[in-house]
Structures are given as C-alpha cells and as structure tokens.
CSV table of C-alpha atoms in Angstrom, one decimal:
chain,number,residue,atom,x,y,z
D,1,MET,CA,-16.7,29.6,35.7
D,2,SER,CA,-17.2,28.6,32.0
D,3,ALA,CA,-15.8,30.3,29.0
D,4,THR,CA,-18.1,33.1,27.9
D,5,GLN,CA,-16.4,35.0,25.1
D,6,GLY,CA,-15.5,32.1,22.8
D,7,GLU,CA,-12.1,33.3,22.0
D,8,ARG,CA,-9.3,31.0,21.0
D,9,LEU,CA,-6.6,30.9,23.7
D,10,GLY,CA,-2.9,29.9,23.3
D,11,TRP,CA,-0.6,28.9,26.1
D,12,LEU,CA,3.2,29.2,25.7
D,13,GLY,CA,5.3,27.6,28.4
D,14,THR,CA,4.1,24.4,30.1
D,15,GLY,CA,6.5,23.9,33.0
D,16,ARG,CA,5.0,23.2,36.4
D,17,MET,CA,3.3,26.6,36.8
D,18,GLY,CA,2.2,26.9,33.2
D,19,THR,CA,0.6,23.5,33.3
D,20,ALA,CA,-1.3,24.3,36.4
D,21,MET,CA,-2.5,27.6,35.0
D,22,ALA,CA,-3.5,26.3,31.6
D,23,GLY,CA,-5.2,23.4,33.3
D,24,ARG,CA,-7.5,25.9,35.1
D,25,LEU,CA,-8.5,27.3,31.7
D,26,LEU,CA,-9.3,23.9,30.3
D,27,ASP,CA,-11.3,23.1,33.4
D,28,GLY,CA,-13.2,26.3,32.8
D,29,GLY,CA,-14.2,25.2,29.3
D,30,ALA,CA,-11.8,27.3,27.3
D,31,GLU,CA,-10.4,26.2,24.0
D,32,VAL,CA,-6.6,26.1,24.5
D,33,SER,CA,-3.7,25.4,22.1
D,34,VAL,CA,-0.3,24.8,23.8
D,35,TRP,CA,3.3,25.0,22.8
D,36,ASN,CA,6.5,24.4,24.8
D,37,ARG,CA,10.1,24.2,23.8
D,38,THR,CA,10.3,20.7,25.1
D,39,ALA,CA,7.2,19.3,23.3
D,40,ALA,CA,6.7,16.3,25.7
D,41,LYS,CA,5.8,18.7,28.5
D,42,THR,CA,2.6,19.5,26.8
D,43,GLY,CA,1.4,15.9,27.2
D,44,PRO,CA,-0.5,16.3,30.5
D,45,LEU,CA,-2.5,19.3,29.0
D,46,VAL,CA,-3.3,17.4,25.8
D,47,GLU,CA,-4.7,14.6,27.9
D,48,ARG,CA,-7.0,17.2,29.5
D,49,GLY,CA,-8.2,18.5,26.1
D,50,ALA,CA,-5.6,21.0,24.9
D,51,THR,CA,-4.3,21.0,21.3
D,52,ALA,CA,-0.6,20.8,21.0
D,53,VAL,CA,1.1,22.8,18.1
D,54,ALA,CA,4.6,22.3,16.7
D,55,THR,CA,5.7,26.0,16.5
D,56,ILE,CA,5.2,29.4,18.0
D,57,ASP,CA,4.0,30.5,14.6
D,58,ALA,CA,1.3,27.9,14.7
D,59,LEU,CA,0.4,28.8,18.2
D,60,ALA,CA,0.0,32.5,17.2
D,61,GLY,CA,-2.1,31.6,14.2
D,62,ALA,CA,-4.4,29.4,16.2
D,63,SER,CA,-5.0,32.0,19.0
D,64,ASP,CA,-6.7,35.3,19.6
D,65,ILE,CA,-5.1,35.6,23.0
D,66,VAL,CA,-1.7,34.0,23.9
D,67,LEU,CA,-0.8,33.7,27.6
D,68,VAL,CA,2.9,33.2,28.4
D,69,MET,CA,4.6,31.6,31.4
D,70,VAL,CA,8.4,31.4,31.3
D,71,SER,CA,11.2,31.7,33.8
D,72,ALA,CA,13.2,34.9,33.2
D,73,ASP,CA,13.8,38.0,31.1
D,74,PRO,CA,15.8,36.2,28.3
D,75,ASP,CA,13.1,33.6,27.9
D,76,LEU,CA,10.3,36.2,27.6
D,77,LEU,CA,12.3,38.2,25.1
D,78,ALA,CA,13.1,35.1,23.0
D,79,VAL,CA,9.5,33.9,22.8
D,80,THR,CA,8.0,37.3,22.1
D,81,THR,CA,10.4,39.6,20.3
D,82,GLY,CA,12.9,37.0,19.1
D,83,ALA,CA,13.3,35.9,15.5
D,84,ASP,CA,10.9,33.0,15.9
D,85,GLY,CA,8.8,34.7,18.6
D,86,LEU,CA,5.1,35.6,18.8
D,87,LEU,CA,5.6,39.0,17.2
D,88,SER,CA,7.3,37.5,14.2
D,89,ALA,CA,4.5,35.2,13.5
D,90,ARG,CA,2.7,35.3,10.1
D,91,ARG,CA,-0.5,36.1,12.1
D,92,PRO,CA,0.4,37.4,15.5
D,93,PRO,CA,-2.3,37.1,18.2
D,94,GLU,CA,-4.5,40.1,19.0
D,95,VAL,CA,-3.4,40.1,22.7
D,96,MET,CA,-0.4,38.8,24.6
D,97,VAL,CA,-0.6,38.2,28.3
D,98,ASP,CA,2.6,37.5,30.2
D,99,CYS,CA,2.2,35.8,33.6
D,100,SER,CA,5.9,35.4,34.2
D,101,THR,CA,7.9,37.1,37.0
D,102,VAL,CA,10.3,39.3,35.1
D,103,SER,CA,11.8,42.7,35.3
D,104,ALA,CA,9.9,45.9,34.5
D,105,GLU,CA,12.5,46.7,31.9
D,106,ALA,CA,12.0,43.5,29.9
D,107,SER,CA,8.2,43.8,30.2
D,108,ALA,CA,8.4,47.4,28.9
D,109,GLU,CA,10.5,46.3,26.0
D,110,VAL,CA,8.0,43.6,25.1
D,111,ARG,CA,5.1,46.1,25.5
D,112,ARG,CA,6.7,48.6,23.1
D,113,ALA,CA,7.4,45.9,20.5
D,114,ALA,CA,3.9,44.5,20.8
D,115,GLU,CA,2.3,47.9,20.4
D,116,ALA,CA,4.5,48.6,17.4
D,117,SER,CA,3.2,45.4,15.8
D,118,GLY,CA,-0.5,46.2,16.7
D,119,VAL,CA,-0.6,43.6,19.4
D,120,ALA,CA,-2.1,44.5,22.8
D,121,PHE,CA,0.0,43.5,25.9
D,122,LEU,CA,-1.0,42.8,29.5
D,123,ALA,CA,1.4,42.0,32.3
D,124,ALA,CA,-0.2,39.6,34.7
D,125,PRO,CA,2.2,37.8,37.0
D,126,ILE,CA,0.7,35.2,39.4
D,127,SER,CA,1.2,34.4,43.1
D,128,GLY,CA,1.1,30.8,44.3
D,129,ASN,CA,3.0,27.6,43.6
D,130,PRO,CA,1.7,25.1,41.1
D,131,GLN,CA,-0.2,23.1,43.8
D,132,VAL,CA,-1.9,26.3,45.1
D,133,VAL,CA,-2.8,27.5,41.6
D,134,GLY,CA,-4.0,24.1,40.5
D,135,ALA,CA,-6.3,24.1,43.5
D,136,GLY,CA,-7.8,27.4,42.5
D,137,ALA,CA,-6.2,29.5,45.2
D,138,GLY,CA,-3.7,31.7,43.2
D,139,SER,CA,-3.7,35.4,42.9
D,140,ILE,CA,-3.0,37.5,39.8
D,141,VAL,CA,-1.9,41.1,39.6
D,142,ALA,CA,-2.2,42.8,36.2
D,143,SER,CA,-1.2,46.0,34.5
D,144,GLY,CA,-2.0,47.4,31.1
D,145,SER,CA,-4.8,49.3,29.5
D,146,GLN,CA,-8.3,49.0,31.1
D,147,GLY,CA,-9.8,47.8,27.9
D,148,VAL,CA,-7.3,44.9,27.4
D,149,TYR,CA,-7.7,44.0,31.0
D,150,GLU,CA,-11.4,43.8,30.8
D,151,ARG,CA,-11.2,41.6,27.7
D,152,VAL,CA,-8.8,39.2,29.4
D,153,ARG,CA,-10.1,39.3,32.9
D,154,PRO,CA,-12.7,36.4,32.5
D,155,TYR,CA,-9.8,34.1,31.6
D,156,LEU,CA,-7.6,35.3,34.4
D,157,GLU,CA,-10.5,34.7,36.8
D,158,MET,CA,-10.7,31.1,35.6
D,159,ILE,CA,-7.1,30.7,36.7
D,160,ALA,CA,-7.2,32.5,40.0
D,161,PRO,CA,-10.1,33.8,42.2
D,162,SER,CA,-8.2,37.0,43.0
D,163,VAL,CA,-7.4,39.3,40.1
D,164,THR,CA,-6.3,42.9,40.6
D,165,ARG,CA,-5.3,45.6,38.1
D,166,VAL,CA,-2.8,48.0,39.5
D,167,GLY,CA,-1.9,50.4,36.7
D,168,PRO,CA,-1.5,51.0,32.9
D,169,ALA,CA,2.1,49.9,32.4
D,170,GLU,CA,4.6,47.7,34.4
D,171,GLU,CA,3.2,48.3,37.9
D,172,SER,CA,2.3,44.7,38.3
D,173,ARG,CA,5.9,43.7,37.9
D,174,LEU,CA,7.0,45.7,40.9
D,175,VAL,CA,4.0,44.4,42.9
D,176,LYS,CA,5.0,40.8,42.2
D,177,ILE,CA,8.6,41.4,43.0
D,178,CYS,CA,7.6,43.0,46.3
D,179,HIS,CA,5.5,40.0,47.0
D,180,ASN,CA,8.3,37.6,46.4
D,181,LEU,CA,10.7,39.6,48.5
D,182,MET,CA,8.3,39.3,51.4
D,183,VAL,CA,8.0,35.6,50.8
D,184,GLY,CA,11.8,35.2,51.2
D,185,MET,CA,11.9,37.5,54.3
D,186,VAL,CA,9.0,35.8,56.0
D,187,THR,CA,10.6,32.4,55.3
D,188,GLN,CA,13.9,33.5,56.8
D,189,ALA,CA,12.2,34.7,59.9
D,190,LEU,CA,10.4,31.4,60.2
D,191,VAL,CA,13.6,29.3,59.9
D,192,GLU,CA,15.4,31.5,62.4
D,193,VAL,CA,12.9,31.2,65.2
D,194,THR,CA,12.5,27.5,64.4
D,195,ALA,CA,16.2,26.9,64.8
D,196,LEU,CA,16.2,28.9,68.1
D,197,ALA,CA,13.3,26.9,69.6
D,198,GLU,CA,14.7,23.6,68.4
D,199,LYS,CA,18.2,24.2,69.7
D,200,GLY,CA,16.6,25.1,73.0
D,201,GLY,CA,15.1,21.6,73.2
D,202,VAL,CA,11.6,22.2,71.6
D,203,ASP,CA,10.5,19.6,69.1
D,204,ARG,CA,10.6,21.3,65.7
D,205,ALA,CA,7.2,19.9,64.5
D,206,GLU,CA,5.5,20.9,67.7
D,207,PHE,CA,6.9,24.4,67.6
D,208,LEU,CA,5.7,24.8,64.0
D,209,ASP,CA,2.2,23.4,64.9
D,210,PHE,CA,2.0,26.1,67.5
D,211,ILE,CA,3.1,28.9,65.1
D,212,GLY,CA,0.7,27.7,62.5
D,213,GLY,CA,-2.2,27.9,64.9
D,214,SER,CA,-1.3,31.2,66.4
D,215,ALA,CA,-2.1,34.8,65.4
D,216,LEU,CA,1.0,34.5,63.1
D,217,GLY,CA,-0.4,31.5,61.3
D,218,SER,CA,-1.4,31.9,57.6
D,219,PRO,CA,-1.8,29.4,54.7
D,220,PHE,CA,1.8,30.2,53.7
D,221,VAL,CA,3.3,29.8,57.1
D,222,ARG,CA,1.4,26.6,57.7
D,223,ALA,CA,2.4,25.1,54.4
D,224,LYS,CA,6.1,26.0,54.8
D,225,GLY,CA,5.9,24.9,58.4
D,226,ARG,CA,4.8,21.4,57.3
D,227,ALA,CA,7.7,21.2,54.8
D,228,LEU,CA,10.1,22.6,57.4
D,229,ALA,CA,9.0,20.1,60.1
D,230,ASP,CA,9.7,17.2,57.7
D,231,ARG,CA,12.7,18.9,56.1
D,232,ASP,CA,11.0,18.2,52.8
D,233,TYR,CA,12.6,20.4,50.1
D,234,THR,CA,10.7,19.1,47.2
D,235,PRO,CA,10.6,22.3,45.1
D,236,THR,CA,7.4,24.3,44.8
D,237,PHE,CA,9.7,27.3,44.0
D,238,THR,CA,13.4,26.8,43.9
D,239,THR,CA,16.0,28.8,45.8
D,240,ARG,CA,17.6,29.7,42.5
D,241,LEU,CA,14.4,31.2,41.3
D,242,LEU,CA,14.0,33.1,44.6
D,243,ARG,CA,17.5,34.5,44.1
D,244,LYS,CA,16.5,35.8,40.6
D,245,ASP,CA,13.5,37.6,42.2
D,246,PHE,CA,15.7,39.1,45.0
D,247,ASP,CA,18.1,40.4,42.3
D,248,LEU,CA,15.2,42.1,40.6
D,249,GLY,CA,14.0,43.5,43.9
D,250,MET,CA,17.3,44.8,44.9
D,251,GLY,CA,17.7,46.4,41.5
D,252,ALA,CA,14.3,48.1,41.8
D,253,ALA,CA,15.2,49.3,45.3
D,254,ARG,CA,18.5,50.8,44.1
D,255,GLU,CA,16.7,52.6,41.2
D,256,LEU,CA,14.0,54.0,43.4
D,257,GLU,CA,16.5,54.8,46.3
D,258,VAL,CA,14.6,52.7,48.8
D,259,PRO,CA,16.7,51.1,51.6
D,260,MET,CA,16.1,47.4,52.0
D,261,PRO,CA,18.4,46.2,54.8
D,262,VAL,CA,16.4,43.0,55.6
D,263,GLY,CA,16.0,42.2,51.9
D,264,ALA,CA,19.7,42.6,51.3
D,265,LEU,CA,20.6,40.3,54.1
D,266,VAL,CA,18.1,37.6,53.0
D,267,ARG,CA,19.4,37.8,49.5
D,268,GLN,CA,22.9,36.8,50.8
D,269,LEU,CA,21.4,34.0,52.8
D,270,VAL,CA,19.6,32.8,49.7
D,271,GLN,CA,23.0,32.8,48.0
D,272,SER,CA,24.5,30.8,50.8
D,273,ALA,CA,21.8,28.2,50.4
D,274,ILE,CA,22.6,27.9,46.7
D,275,GLY,CA,26.3,27.7,47.5
D,276,GLN,CA,25.6,24.8,49.9
D,277,GLY,CA,23.9,22.8,47.1
D,278,TYR,CA,20.2,23.8,47.6
D,279,GLY,CA,19.8,25.8,44.4
D,280,GLU,CA,17.2,23.4,42.9
D,281,ALA,CA,15.6,22.7,46.3
D,282,ASP,CA,12.6,24.5,47.7
D,283,PHE,CA,13.6,27.8,49.2
D,284,VAL,CA,12.5,26.6,52.7
D,285,ALA,CA,15.9,24.9,52.6
D,286,LEU,CA,17.1,28.3,54.1
D,287,TYR,CA,16.6,26.3,57.3
D,288,GLU,CA,19.7,24.2,56.5
D,289,VAL,CA,21.8,27.3,56.3
D,290,GLU,CA,20.4,28.6,59.6
D,291,ALA,CA,20.8,25.2,61.4
D,292,ARG,CA,24.4,25.0,60.3
D,293,ALA,CA,25.1,28.5,61.4
D,294,ALA,CA,23.6,27.7,64.8
D,295,GLY,CA,25.9,24.7,65.2
D,296,MET,CA,23.2,22.2,64.8
D,297,ARG,CA,24.4,19.1,63.1
D,298,ASP,CA,22.1,17.5,60.5
D,299,GLY,CA,19.4,19.9,61.5
D,300,ALA,CA,19.4,18.8,65.2
D,301,ALA,CA,21.0,20.3,68.2
C-alpha cells in the first residue's frame, strides 16, 4: 500500500518494535520524522529514508500525526503530558496515536489531556514481535472516535494487515492485555507438556514438531516451539515485559471482579523466571522454571 493522504507522520520511540513499525510506514511510501531518547537508535530508520529530529518539540512541529511506541505507563506520560512532551510543544500534532501496551488509566489520562489541548487521540496497541511486524504479519486493535480512526487507518494498515476498532475510548487497552495474558498462559501450557514428554523419554524437538503440525499448531506455537526446541531465549518479548502485562491484566480482573485462577498462577511462574535470572530473556524461558521444578537438570531428564 502506498501513502494516499500525504500527511506528515512522526514516530516517537525507535526501540525494536518501534523500528519495525516505522519501517513499515517508510516501505509504504510515507514521509516519517523520527525521535528517540537515545538518538543513535534512529539510525536504521534514517538509512531507510526517515528524517531524524533532535527534540520532541521538533517532531511535533514536523508532523500532522505522531505515532508513539514506548514501554510502559511512565514513559507514555513523560512523552505526551510531560514538561517536554508532545502536548507541550509549540505546535502540537493534530493527532496522537499510541501503539504501546499500557494501562487503560494512563491511556485515559493522556486522552483527556490531548482533548483539552485540541489534539485527537487514538489508542492502537499492536500484537506481534518485531520480526512478525517487520514481515507484515502484525495485528492492531484500536479505540477512539470513528472519525480519527478513519483518518489514521490507512497508515495503521501499512503497518499491519489486520486492524480492528473496538470502541470509542480505552477498550483496545483491555483487548491487548487480554491477548498478552493468553500469550503467557498458552506458553506455560506448552512448556509444561513439553517437560512431561521430555522427562518421559521423548526428544524435545520431535515432540514440538508433532505439536506444531497437529490441530493445536499455530504460527505462535510453531515459532515458540522452535525456540523451545533449541532453548533459544533471544528476546522477542522479554519475561520482564510479560510480567508488566500480567500485572495490568490482574489489576483489570480485580477491578472488574473477574476470577483469573490460571492467569494468577502464570503470573507467579513469570515472577519465578525473573527471579532465576531470565528477566531480559524471551518469555519462553518459562521452560527453564518448569524443567527445574520437574527435576530435570540443565533442561534434560
């Protein structure tokens, strides 16, 4: 898809995921200015045609629409409502789109501040790791006014083939947190049955090949199965970030009075993985916690 509206886009936050997403916009022919707290991280996007700017104020002034990808609530608040944030710019953008995975409370705070400043706000978190998103297989769930959504949708569709609007306010935040809770729970189920089969004498890789090709197989299960077979914990999404999302999910469940017994248990197992030194590893390192609990030394019976 090529850019059709000719609007100037800004991208704030060029970590692994932000780089993958902004790269999709550049590939689609969009004009993109980029800013990141660590300026050197904008380099790969500049090489692909983006324009780096020195400050958030400059980013806002150069952009009609600014898309944001940061790690957590404090980061989002700092770059939007903070003293040097987008809403304090001399010329704020017309629209802010936040693609981060943050709480509904932080999102609502930013939405209120944006609307008070005359800036439209769309919450649009994304599903998929940087490799998946870079390959054009991500999925975006959005919430905000229909008019803002329609204005931004062509750009979201450059980033991901699946874009869904689920409501007028912070509904997309809950949807994304539910998604990530399921990611953790499915992974825990996968590592448990893998450890059981392996301790019973089945080759780990062969077992995971079978699961990947069965009715239970999916792109996610097959990808995590390959990593698990090799015990490759190169991070696509870290265990520490998964804990953050489980904390958000458990908070939402408490507020809405929804029992989450499986989710609560997996959250504690995620904490165990972090305590055992896997905080910055990919969350499929949950296998190591399971293998040790099963009395399997070094991941082998």
